Amino acid sequence: MYGLGRIGNHKAAANAYEHKDHLGNVRAVFTTKADGSLDILTATLIQT
């Protein structure tokens, strides 16, 4: 996902982060685990 620096839009209620593409579409949602690692909840992959 281009490095973790591009994950943004923290959703505090779900303790999740959204990754958006250049058009503003949500492409992936991640949560943080107790050890600080990320867990992918859902992802939409597109072929370019």
Tab-separated table of N, CA and C in Angstrom:
chain	number	residue	atom	x	y	z
A	1	MET	N	0.832	-1.186	0.000
A	1	MET	CA	0.000	0.000	0.000
A	1	MET	C	0.871	1.242	0.000
A	2	TYR	N	1.966	1.242	-0.681
A	2	TYR	CA	2.843	2.395	-0.815
A	2	TYR	C	3.491	2.803	0.497
A	3	GLY	N	3.581	1.919	1.448
A	3	GLY	CA	4.153	2.268	2.744
A	3	GLY	C	3.068	2.735	3.700
A	4	LEU	N	3.305	2.556	4.963
A	4	LEU	CA	2.276	2.857	5.951
A	4	LEU	C	2.030	4.344	6.121
A	5	GLY	N	2.887	5.181	5.590
A	5	GLY	CA	2.691	6.615	5.717
A	5	GLY	C	1.477	7.134	4.968
A	6	ARG	N	0.946	6.365	4.032
A	6	ARG	CA	-0.192	6.823	3.248
A	6	ARG	C	-1.525	6.442	3.858
A	7	ILE	N	-1.529	5.704	4.948
A	7	ILE	CA	-2.787	5.349	5.600
A	7	ILE	C	-3.220	6.527	6.441
A	8	GLY	N	-4.452	6.943	6.273
A	8	GLY	CA	-4.916	8.111	7.009
A	8	GLY	C	-6.359	7.960	7.422
A	9	ASN	N	-6.986	9.068	7.768
A	9	ASN	CA	-8.391	9.116	8.168
A	9	ASN	C	-8.702	8.134	9.285
A	10	HIS	N	-8.188	8.420	10.457
A	10	HIS	CA	-8.426	7.561	11.615
A	10	HIS	C	-9.881	7.635	12.036
A	11	LYS	N	-10.510	6.497	12.210
A	11	LYS	CA	-11.894	6.398	12.678
A	11	LYS	C	-11.850	5.909	14.118
A	12	ALA	N	-11.932	6.844	15.045
A	12	ALA	CA	-11.731	6.517	16.460
A	12	ALA	C	-12.752	5.519	16.996
A	13	ALA	N	-14.002	5.619	16.568
A	13	ALA	CA	-15.045	4.727	17.085
A	13	ALA	C	-14.743	3.264	16.780
A	14	ALA	N	-14.128	3.002	15.633
A	14	ALA	CA	-13.805	1.633	15.234
A	14	ALA	C	-12.325	1.316	15.432
A	15	ASN	N	-11.546	2.292	15.913
A	15	ASN	CA	-10.096	2.157	16.011
A	15	ASN	C	-9.525	1.670	14.684
A	16	ALA	N	-9.944	2.311	13.604
A	16	ALA	CA	-9.575	1.878	12.264
A	16	ALA	C	-9.016	3.045	11.452
A	17	TYR	N	-8.314	2.703	10.393
A	17	TYR	CA	-7.778	3.679	9.455
A	17	TYR	C	-8.301	3.343	8.069
A	18	GLU	N	-8.617	4.384	7.290
A	18	GLU	CA	-9.043	4.185	5.907
A	18	GLU	C	-7.919	4.609	4.971
A	19	HIS	N	-7.714	3.847	3.923
A	19	HIS	CA	-6.772	4.209	2.861
A	19	HIS	C	-7.603	4.556	1.637
A	20	LYS	N	-7.428	5.770	1.125
A	20	LYS	CA	-8.198	6.221	-0.034
A	20	LYS	C	-7.290	6.354	-1.246
A	21	ASP	N	-7.881	6.164	-2.430
A	21	ASP	CA	-7.129	6.371	-3.660
A	21	ASP	C	-7.140	7.856	-4.021
A	22	HIS	N	-6.545	8.191	-5.152
A	22	HIS	CA	-6.429	9.595	-5.550
A	22	HIS	C	-7.775	10.238	-5.886
A	23	LEU	N	-8.826	9.433	-6.059
A	23	LEU	CA	-10.165	9.960	-6.332
A	23	LEU	C	-11.001	10.102	-5.068
A	24	GLY	N	-10.459	9.659	-3.941
A	24	GLY	CA	-11.184	9.753	-2.680
A	24	GLY	C	-11.996	8.525	-2.332
A	25	ASN	N	-11.895	7.467	-3.132
A	25	ASN	CA	-12.606	6.228	-2.847
A	25	ASN	C	-11.855	5.428	-1.790
A	26	VAL	N	-12.579	4.885	-0.819
A	26	VAL	CA	-11.946	4.057	0.209
A	26	VAL	C	-11.560	2.726	-0.424
A	27	ARG	N	-10.280	2.388	-0.353
A	27	ARG	CA	-9.770	1.157	-0.950
A	27	ARG	C	-9.428	0.097	0.080
A	28	ALA	N	-9.208	0.500	1.331
A	28	ALA	CA	-8.878	-0.473	2.372
A	28	ALA	C	-9.192	0.118	3.735
A	29	VAL	N	-9.528	-0.769	4.680
A	29	VAL	CA	-9.763	-0.373	6.065
A	29	VAL	C	-8.914	-1.280	6.948
A	30	PHE	N	-8.140	-0.671	7.838
A	30	PHE	CA	-7.237	-1.377	8.730
A	30	PHE	C	-7.603	-1.079	10.173
A	31	THR	N	-7.325	-2.021	11.062
A	31	THR	CA	-7.413	-1.764	12.500
A	31	THR	C	-6.033	-1.992	13.102
A	32	THR	N	-5.831	-1.460	14.283
A	32	THR	CA	-4.562	-1.667	14.979
A	32	THR	C	-4.742	-2.736	16.046
A	33	LYS	N	-3.755	-3.631	16.122
A	33	LYS	CA	-3.755	-4.680	17.138
A	33	LYS	C	-3.059	-4.164	18.393
A	34	ALA	N	-3.149	-4.923	19.463
A	34	ALA	CA	-2.532	-4.526	20.730
A	34	ALA	C	-1.019	-4.354	20.598
A	35	ASP	N	-0.384	-5.126	19.705
A	35	ASP	CA	1.072	-5.021	19.534
A	35	ASP	C	1.480	-3.899	18.579
A	36	GLY	N	0.493	-3.142	18.074
A	36	GLY	CA	0.782	-2.017	17.192
A	36	GLY	C	0.769	-2.351	15.715
A	37	SER	N	0.630	-3.627	15.369
A	37	SER	CA	0.583	-4.003	13.963
A	37	SER	C	-0.813	-3.733	13.398
A	38	LEU	N	-0.920	-3.750	12.084
A	38	LEU	CA	-2.191	-3.484	11.421
A	38	LEU	C	-2.839	-4.778	10.956
A	39	ASP	N	-4.153	-4.824	10.999
A	39	ASP	CA	-4.940	-5.958	10.532
A	39	ASP	C	-5.875	-5.438	9.452
A	40	ILE	N	-5.844	-6.029	8.264
A	40	ILE	CA	-6.700	-5.582	7.162
A	40	ILE	C	-8.107	-6.117	7.379
A	41	LEU	N	-9.089	-5.203	7.436
A	41	LEU	CA	-10.485	-5.617	7.560
A	41	LEU	C	-11.099	-5.860	6.197
A	42	THR	N	-10.877	-4.940	5.289
A	42	THR	CA	-11.411	-5.076	3.945
A	42	THR	C	-10.520	-4.306	2.986
A	43	ALA	N	-10.447	-4.770	1.760
A	43	ALA	CA	-9.641	-4.076	0.760
A	43	ALA	C	-10.259	-4.285	-0.612
A	44	THR	N	-10.222	-3.246	-1.415
A	44	THR	CA	-10.671	-3.313	-2.798
A	44	THR	C	-9.446	-3.111	-3.672
A	45	LEU	N	-9.120	-4.104	-4.464
A	45	LEU	CA	-7.960	-4.015	-5.331
A	45	LEU	C	-8.423	-3.796	-6.759
A	46	ILE	N	-7.738	-2.901	-7.457
A	46	ILE	CA	-8.077	-2.644	-8.849
A	46	ILE	C	-6.843	-2.883	-9.704
A	47	GLN	N	-7.070	-3.349	-10.906
A	47	GLN	CA	-5.970	-3.578	-11.829
A	47	GLN	C	-5.763	-2.311	-12.638
A	48	THR	N	-4.515	-1.859	-12.701
A	48	THR	CA	-4.219	-0.650	-13.469
A	48	THR	C	-3.279	-0.959	-14.596
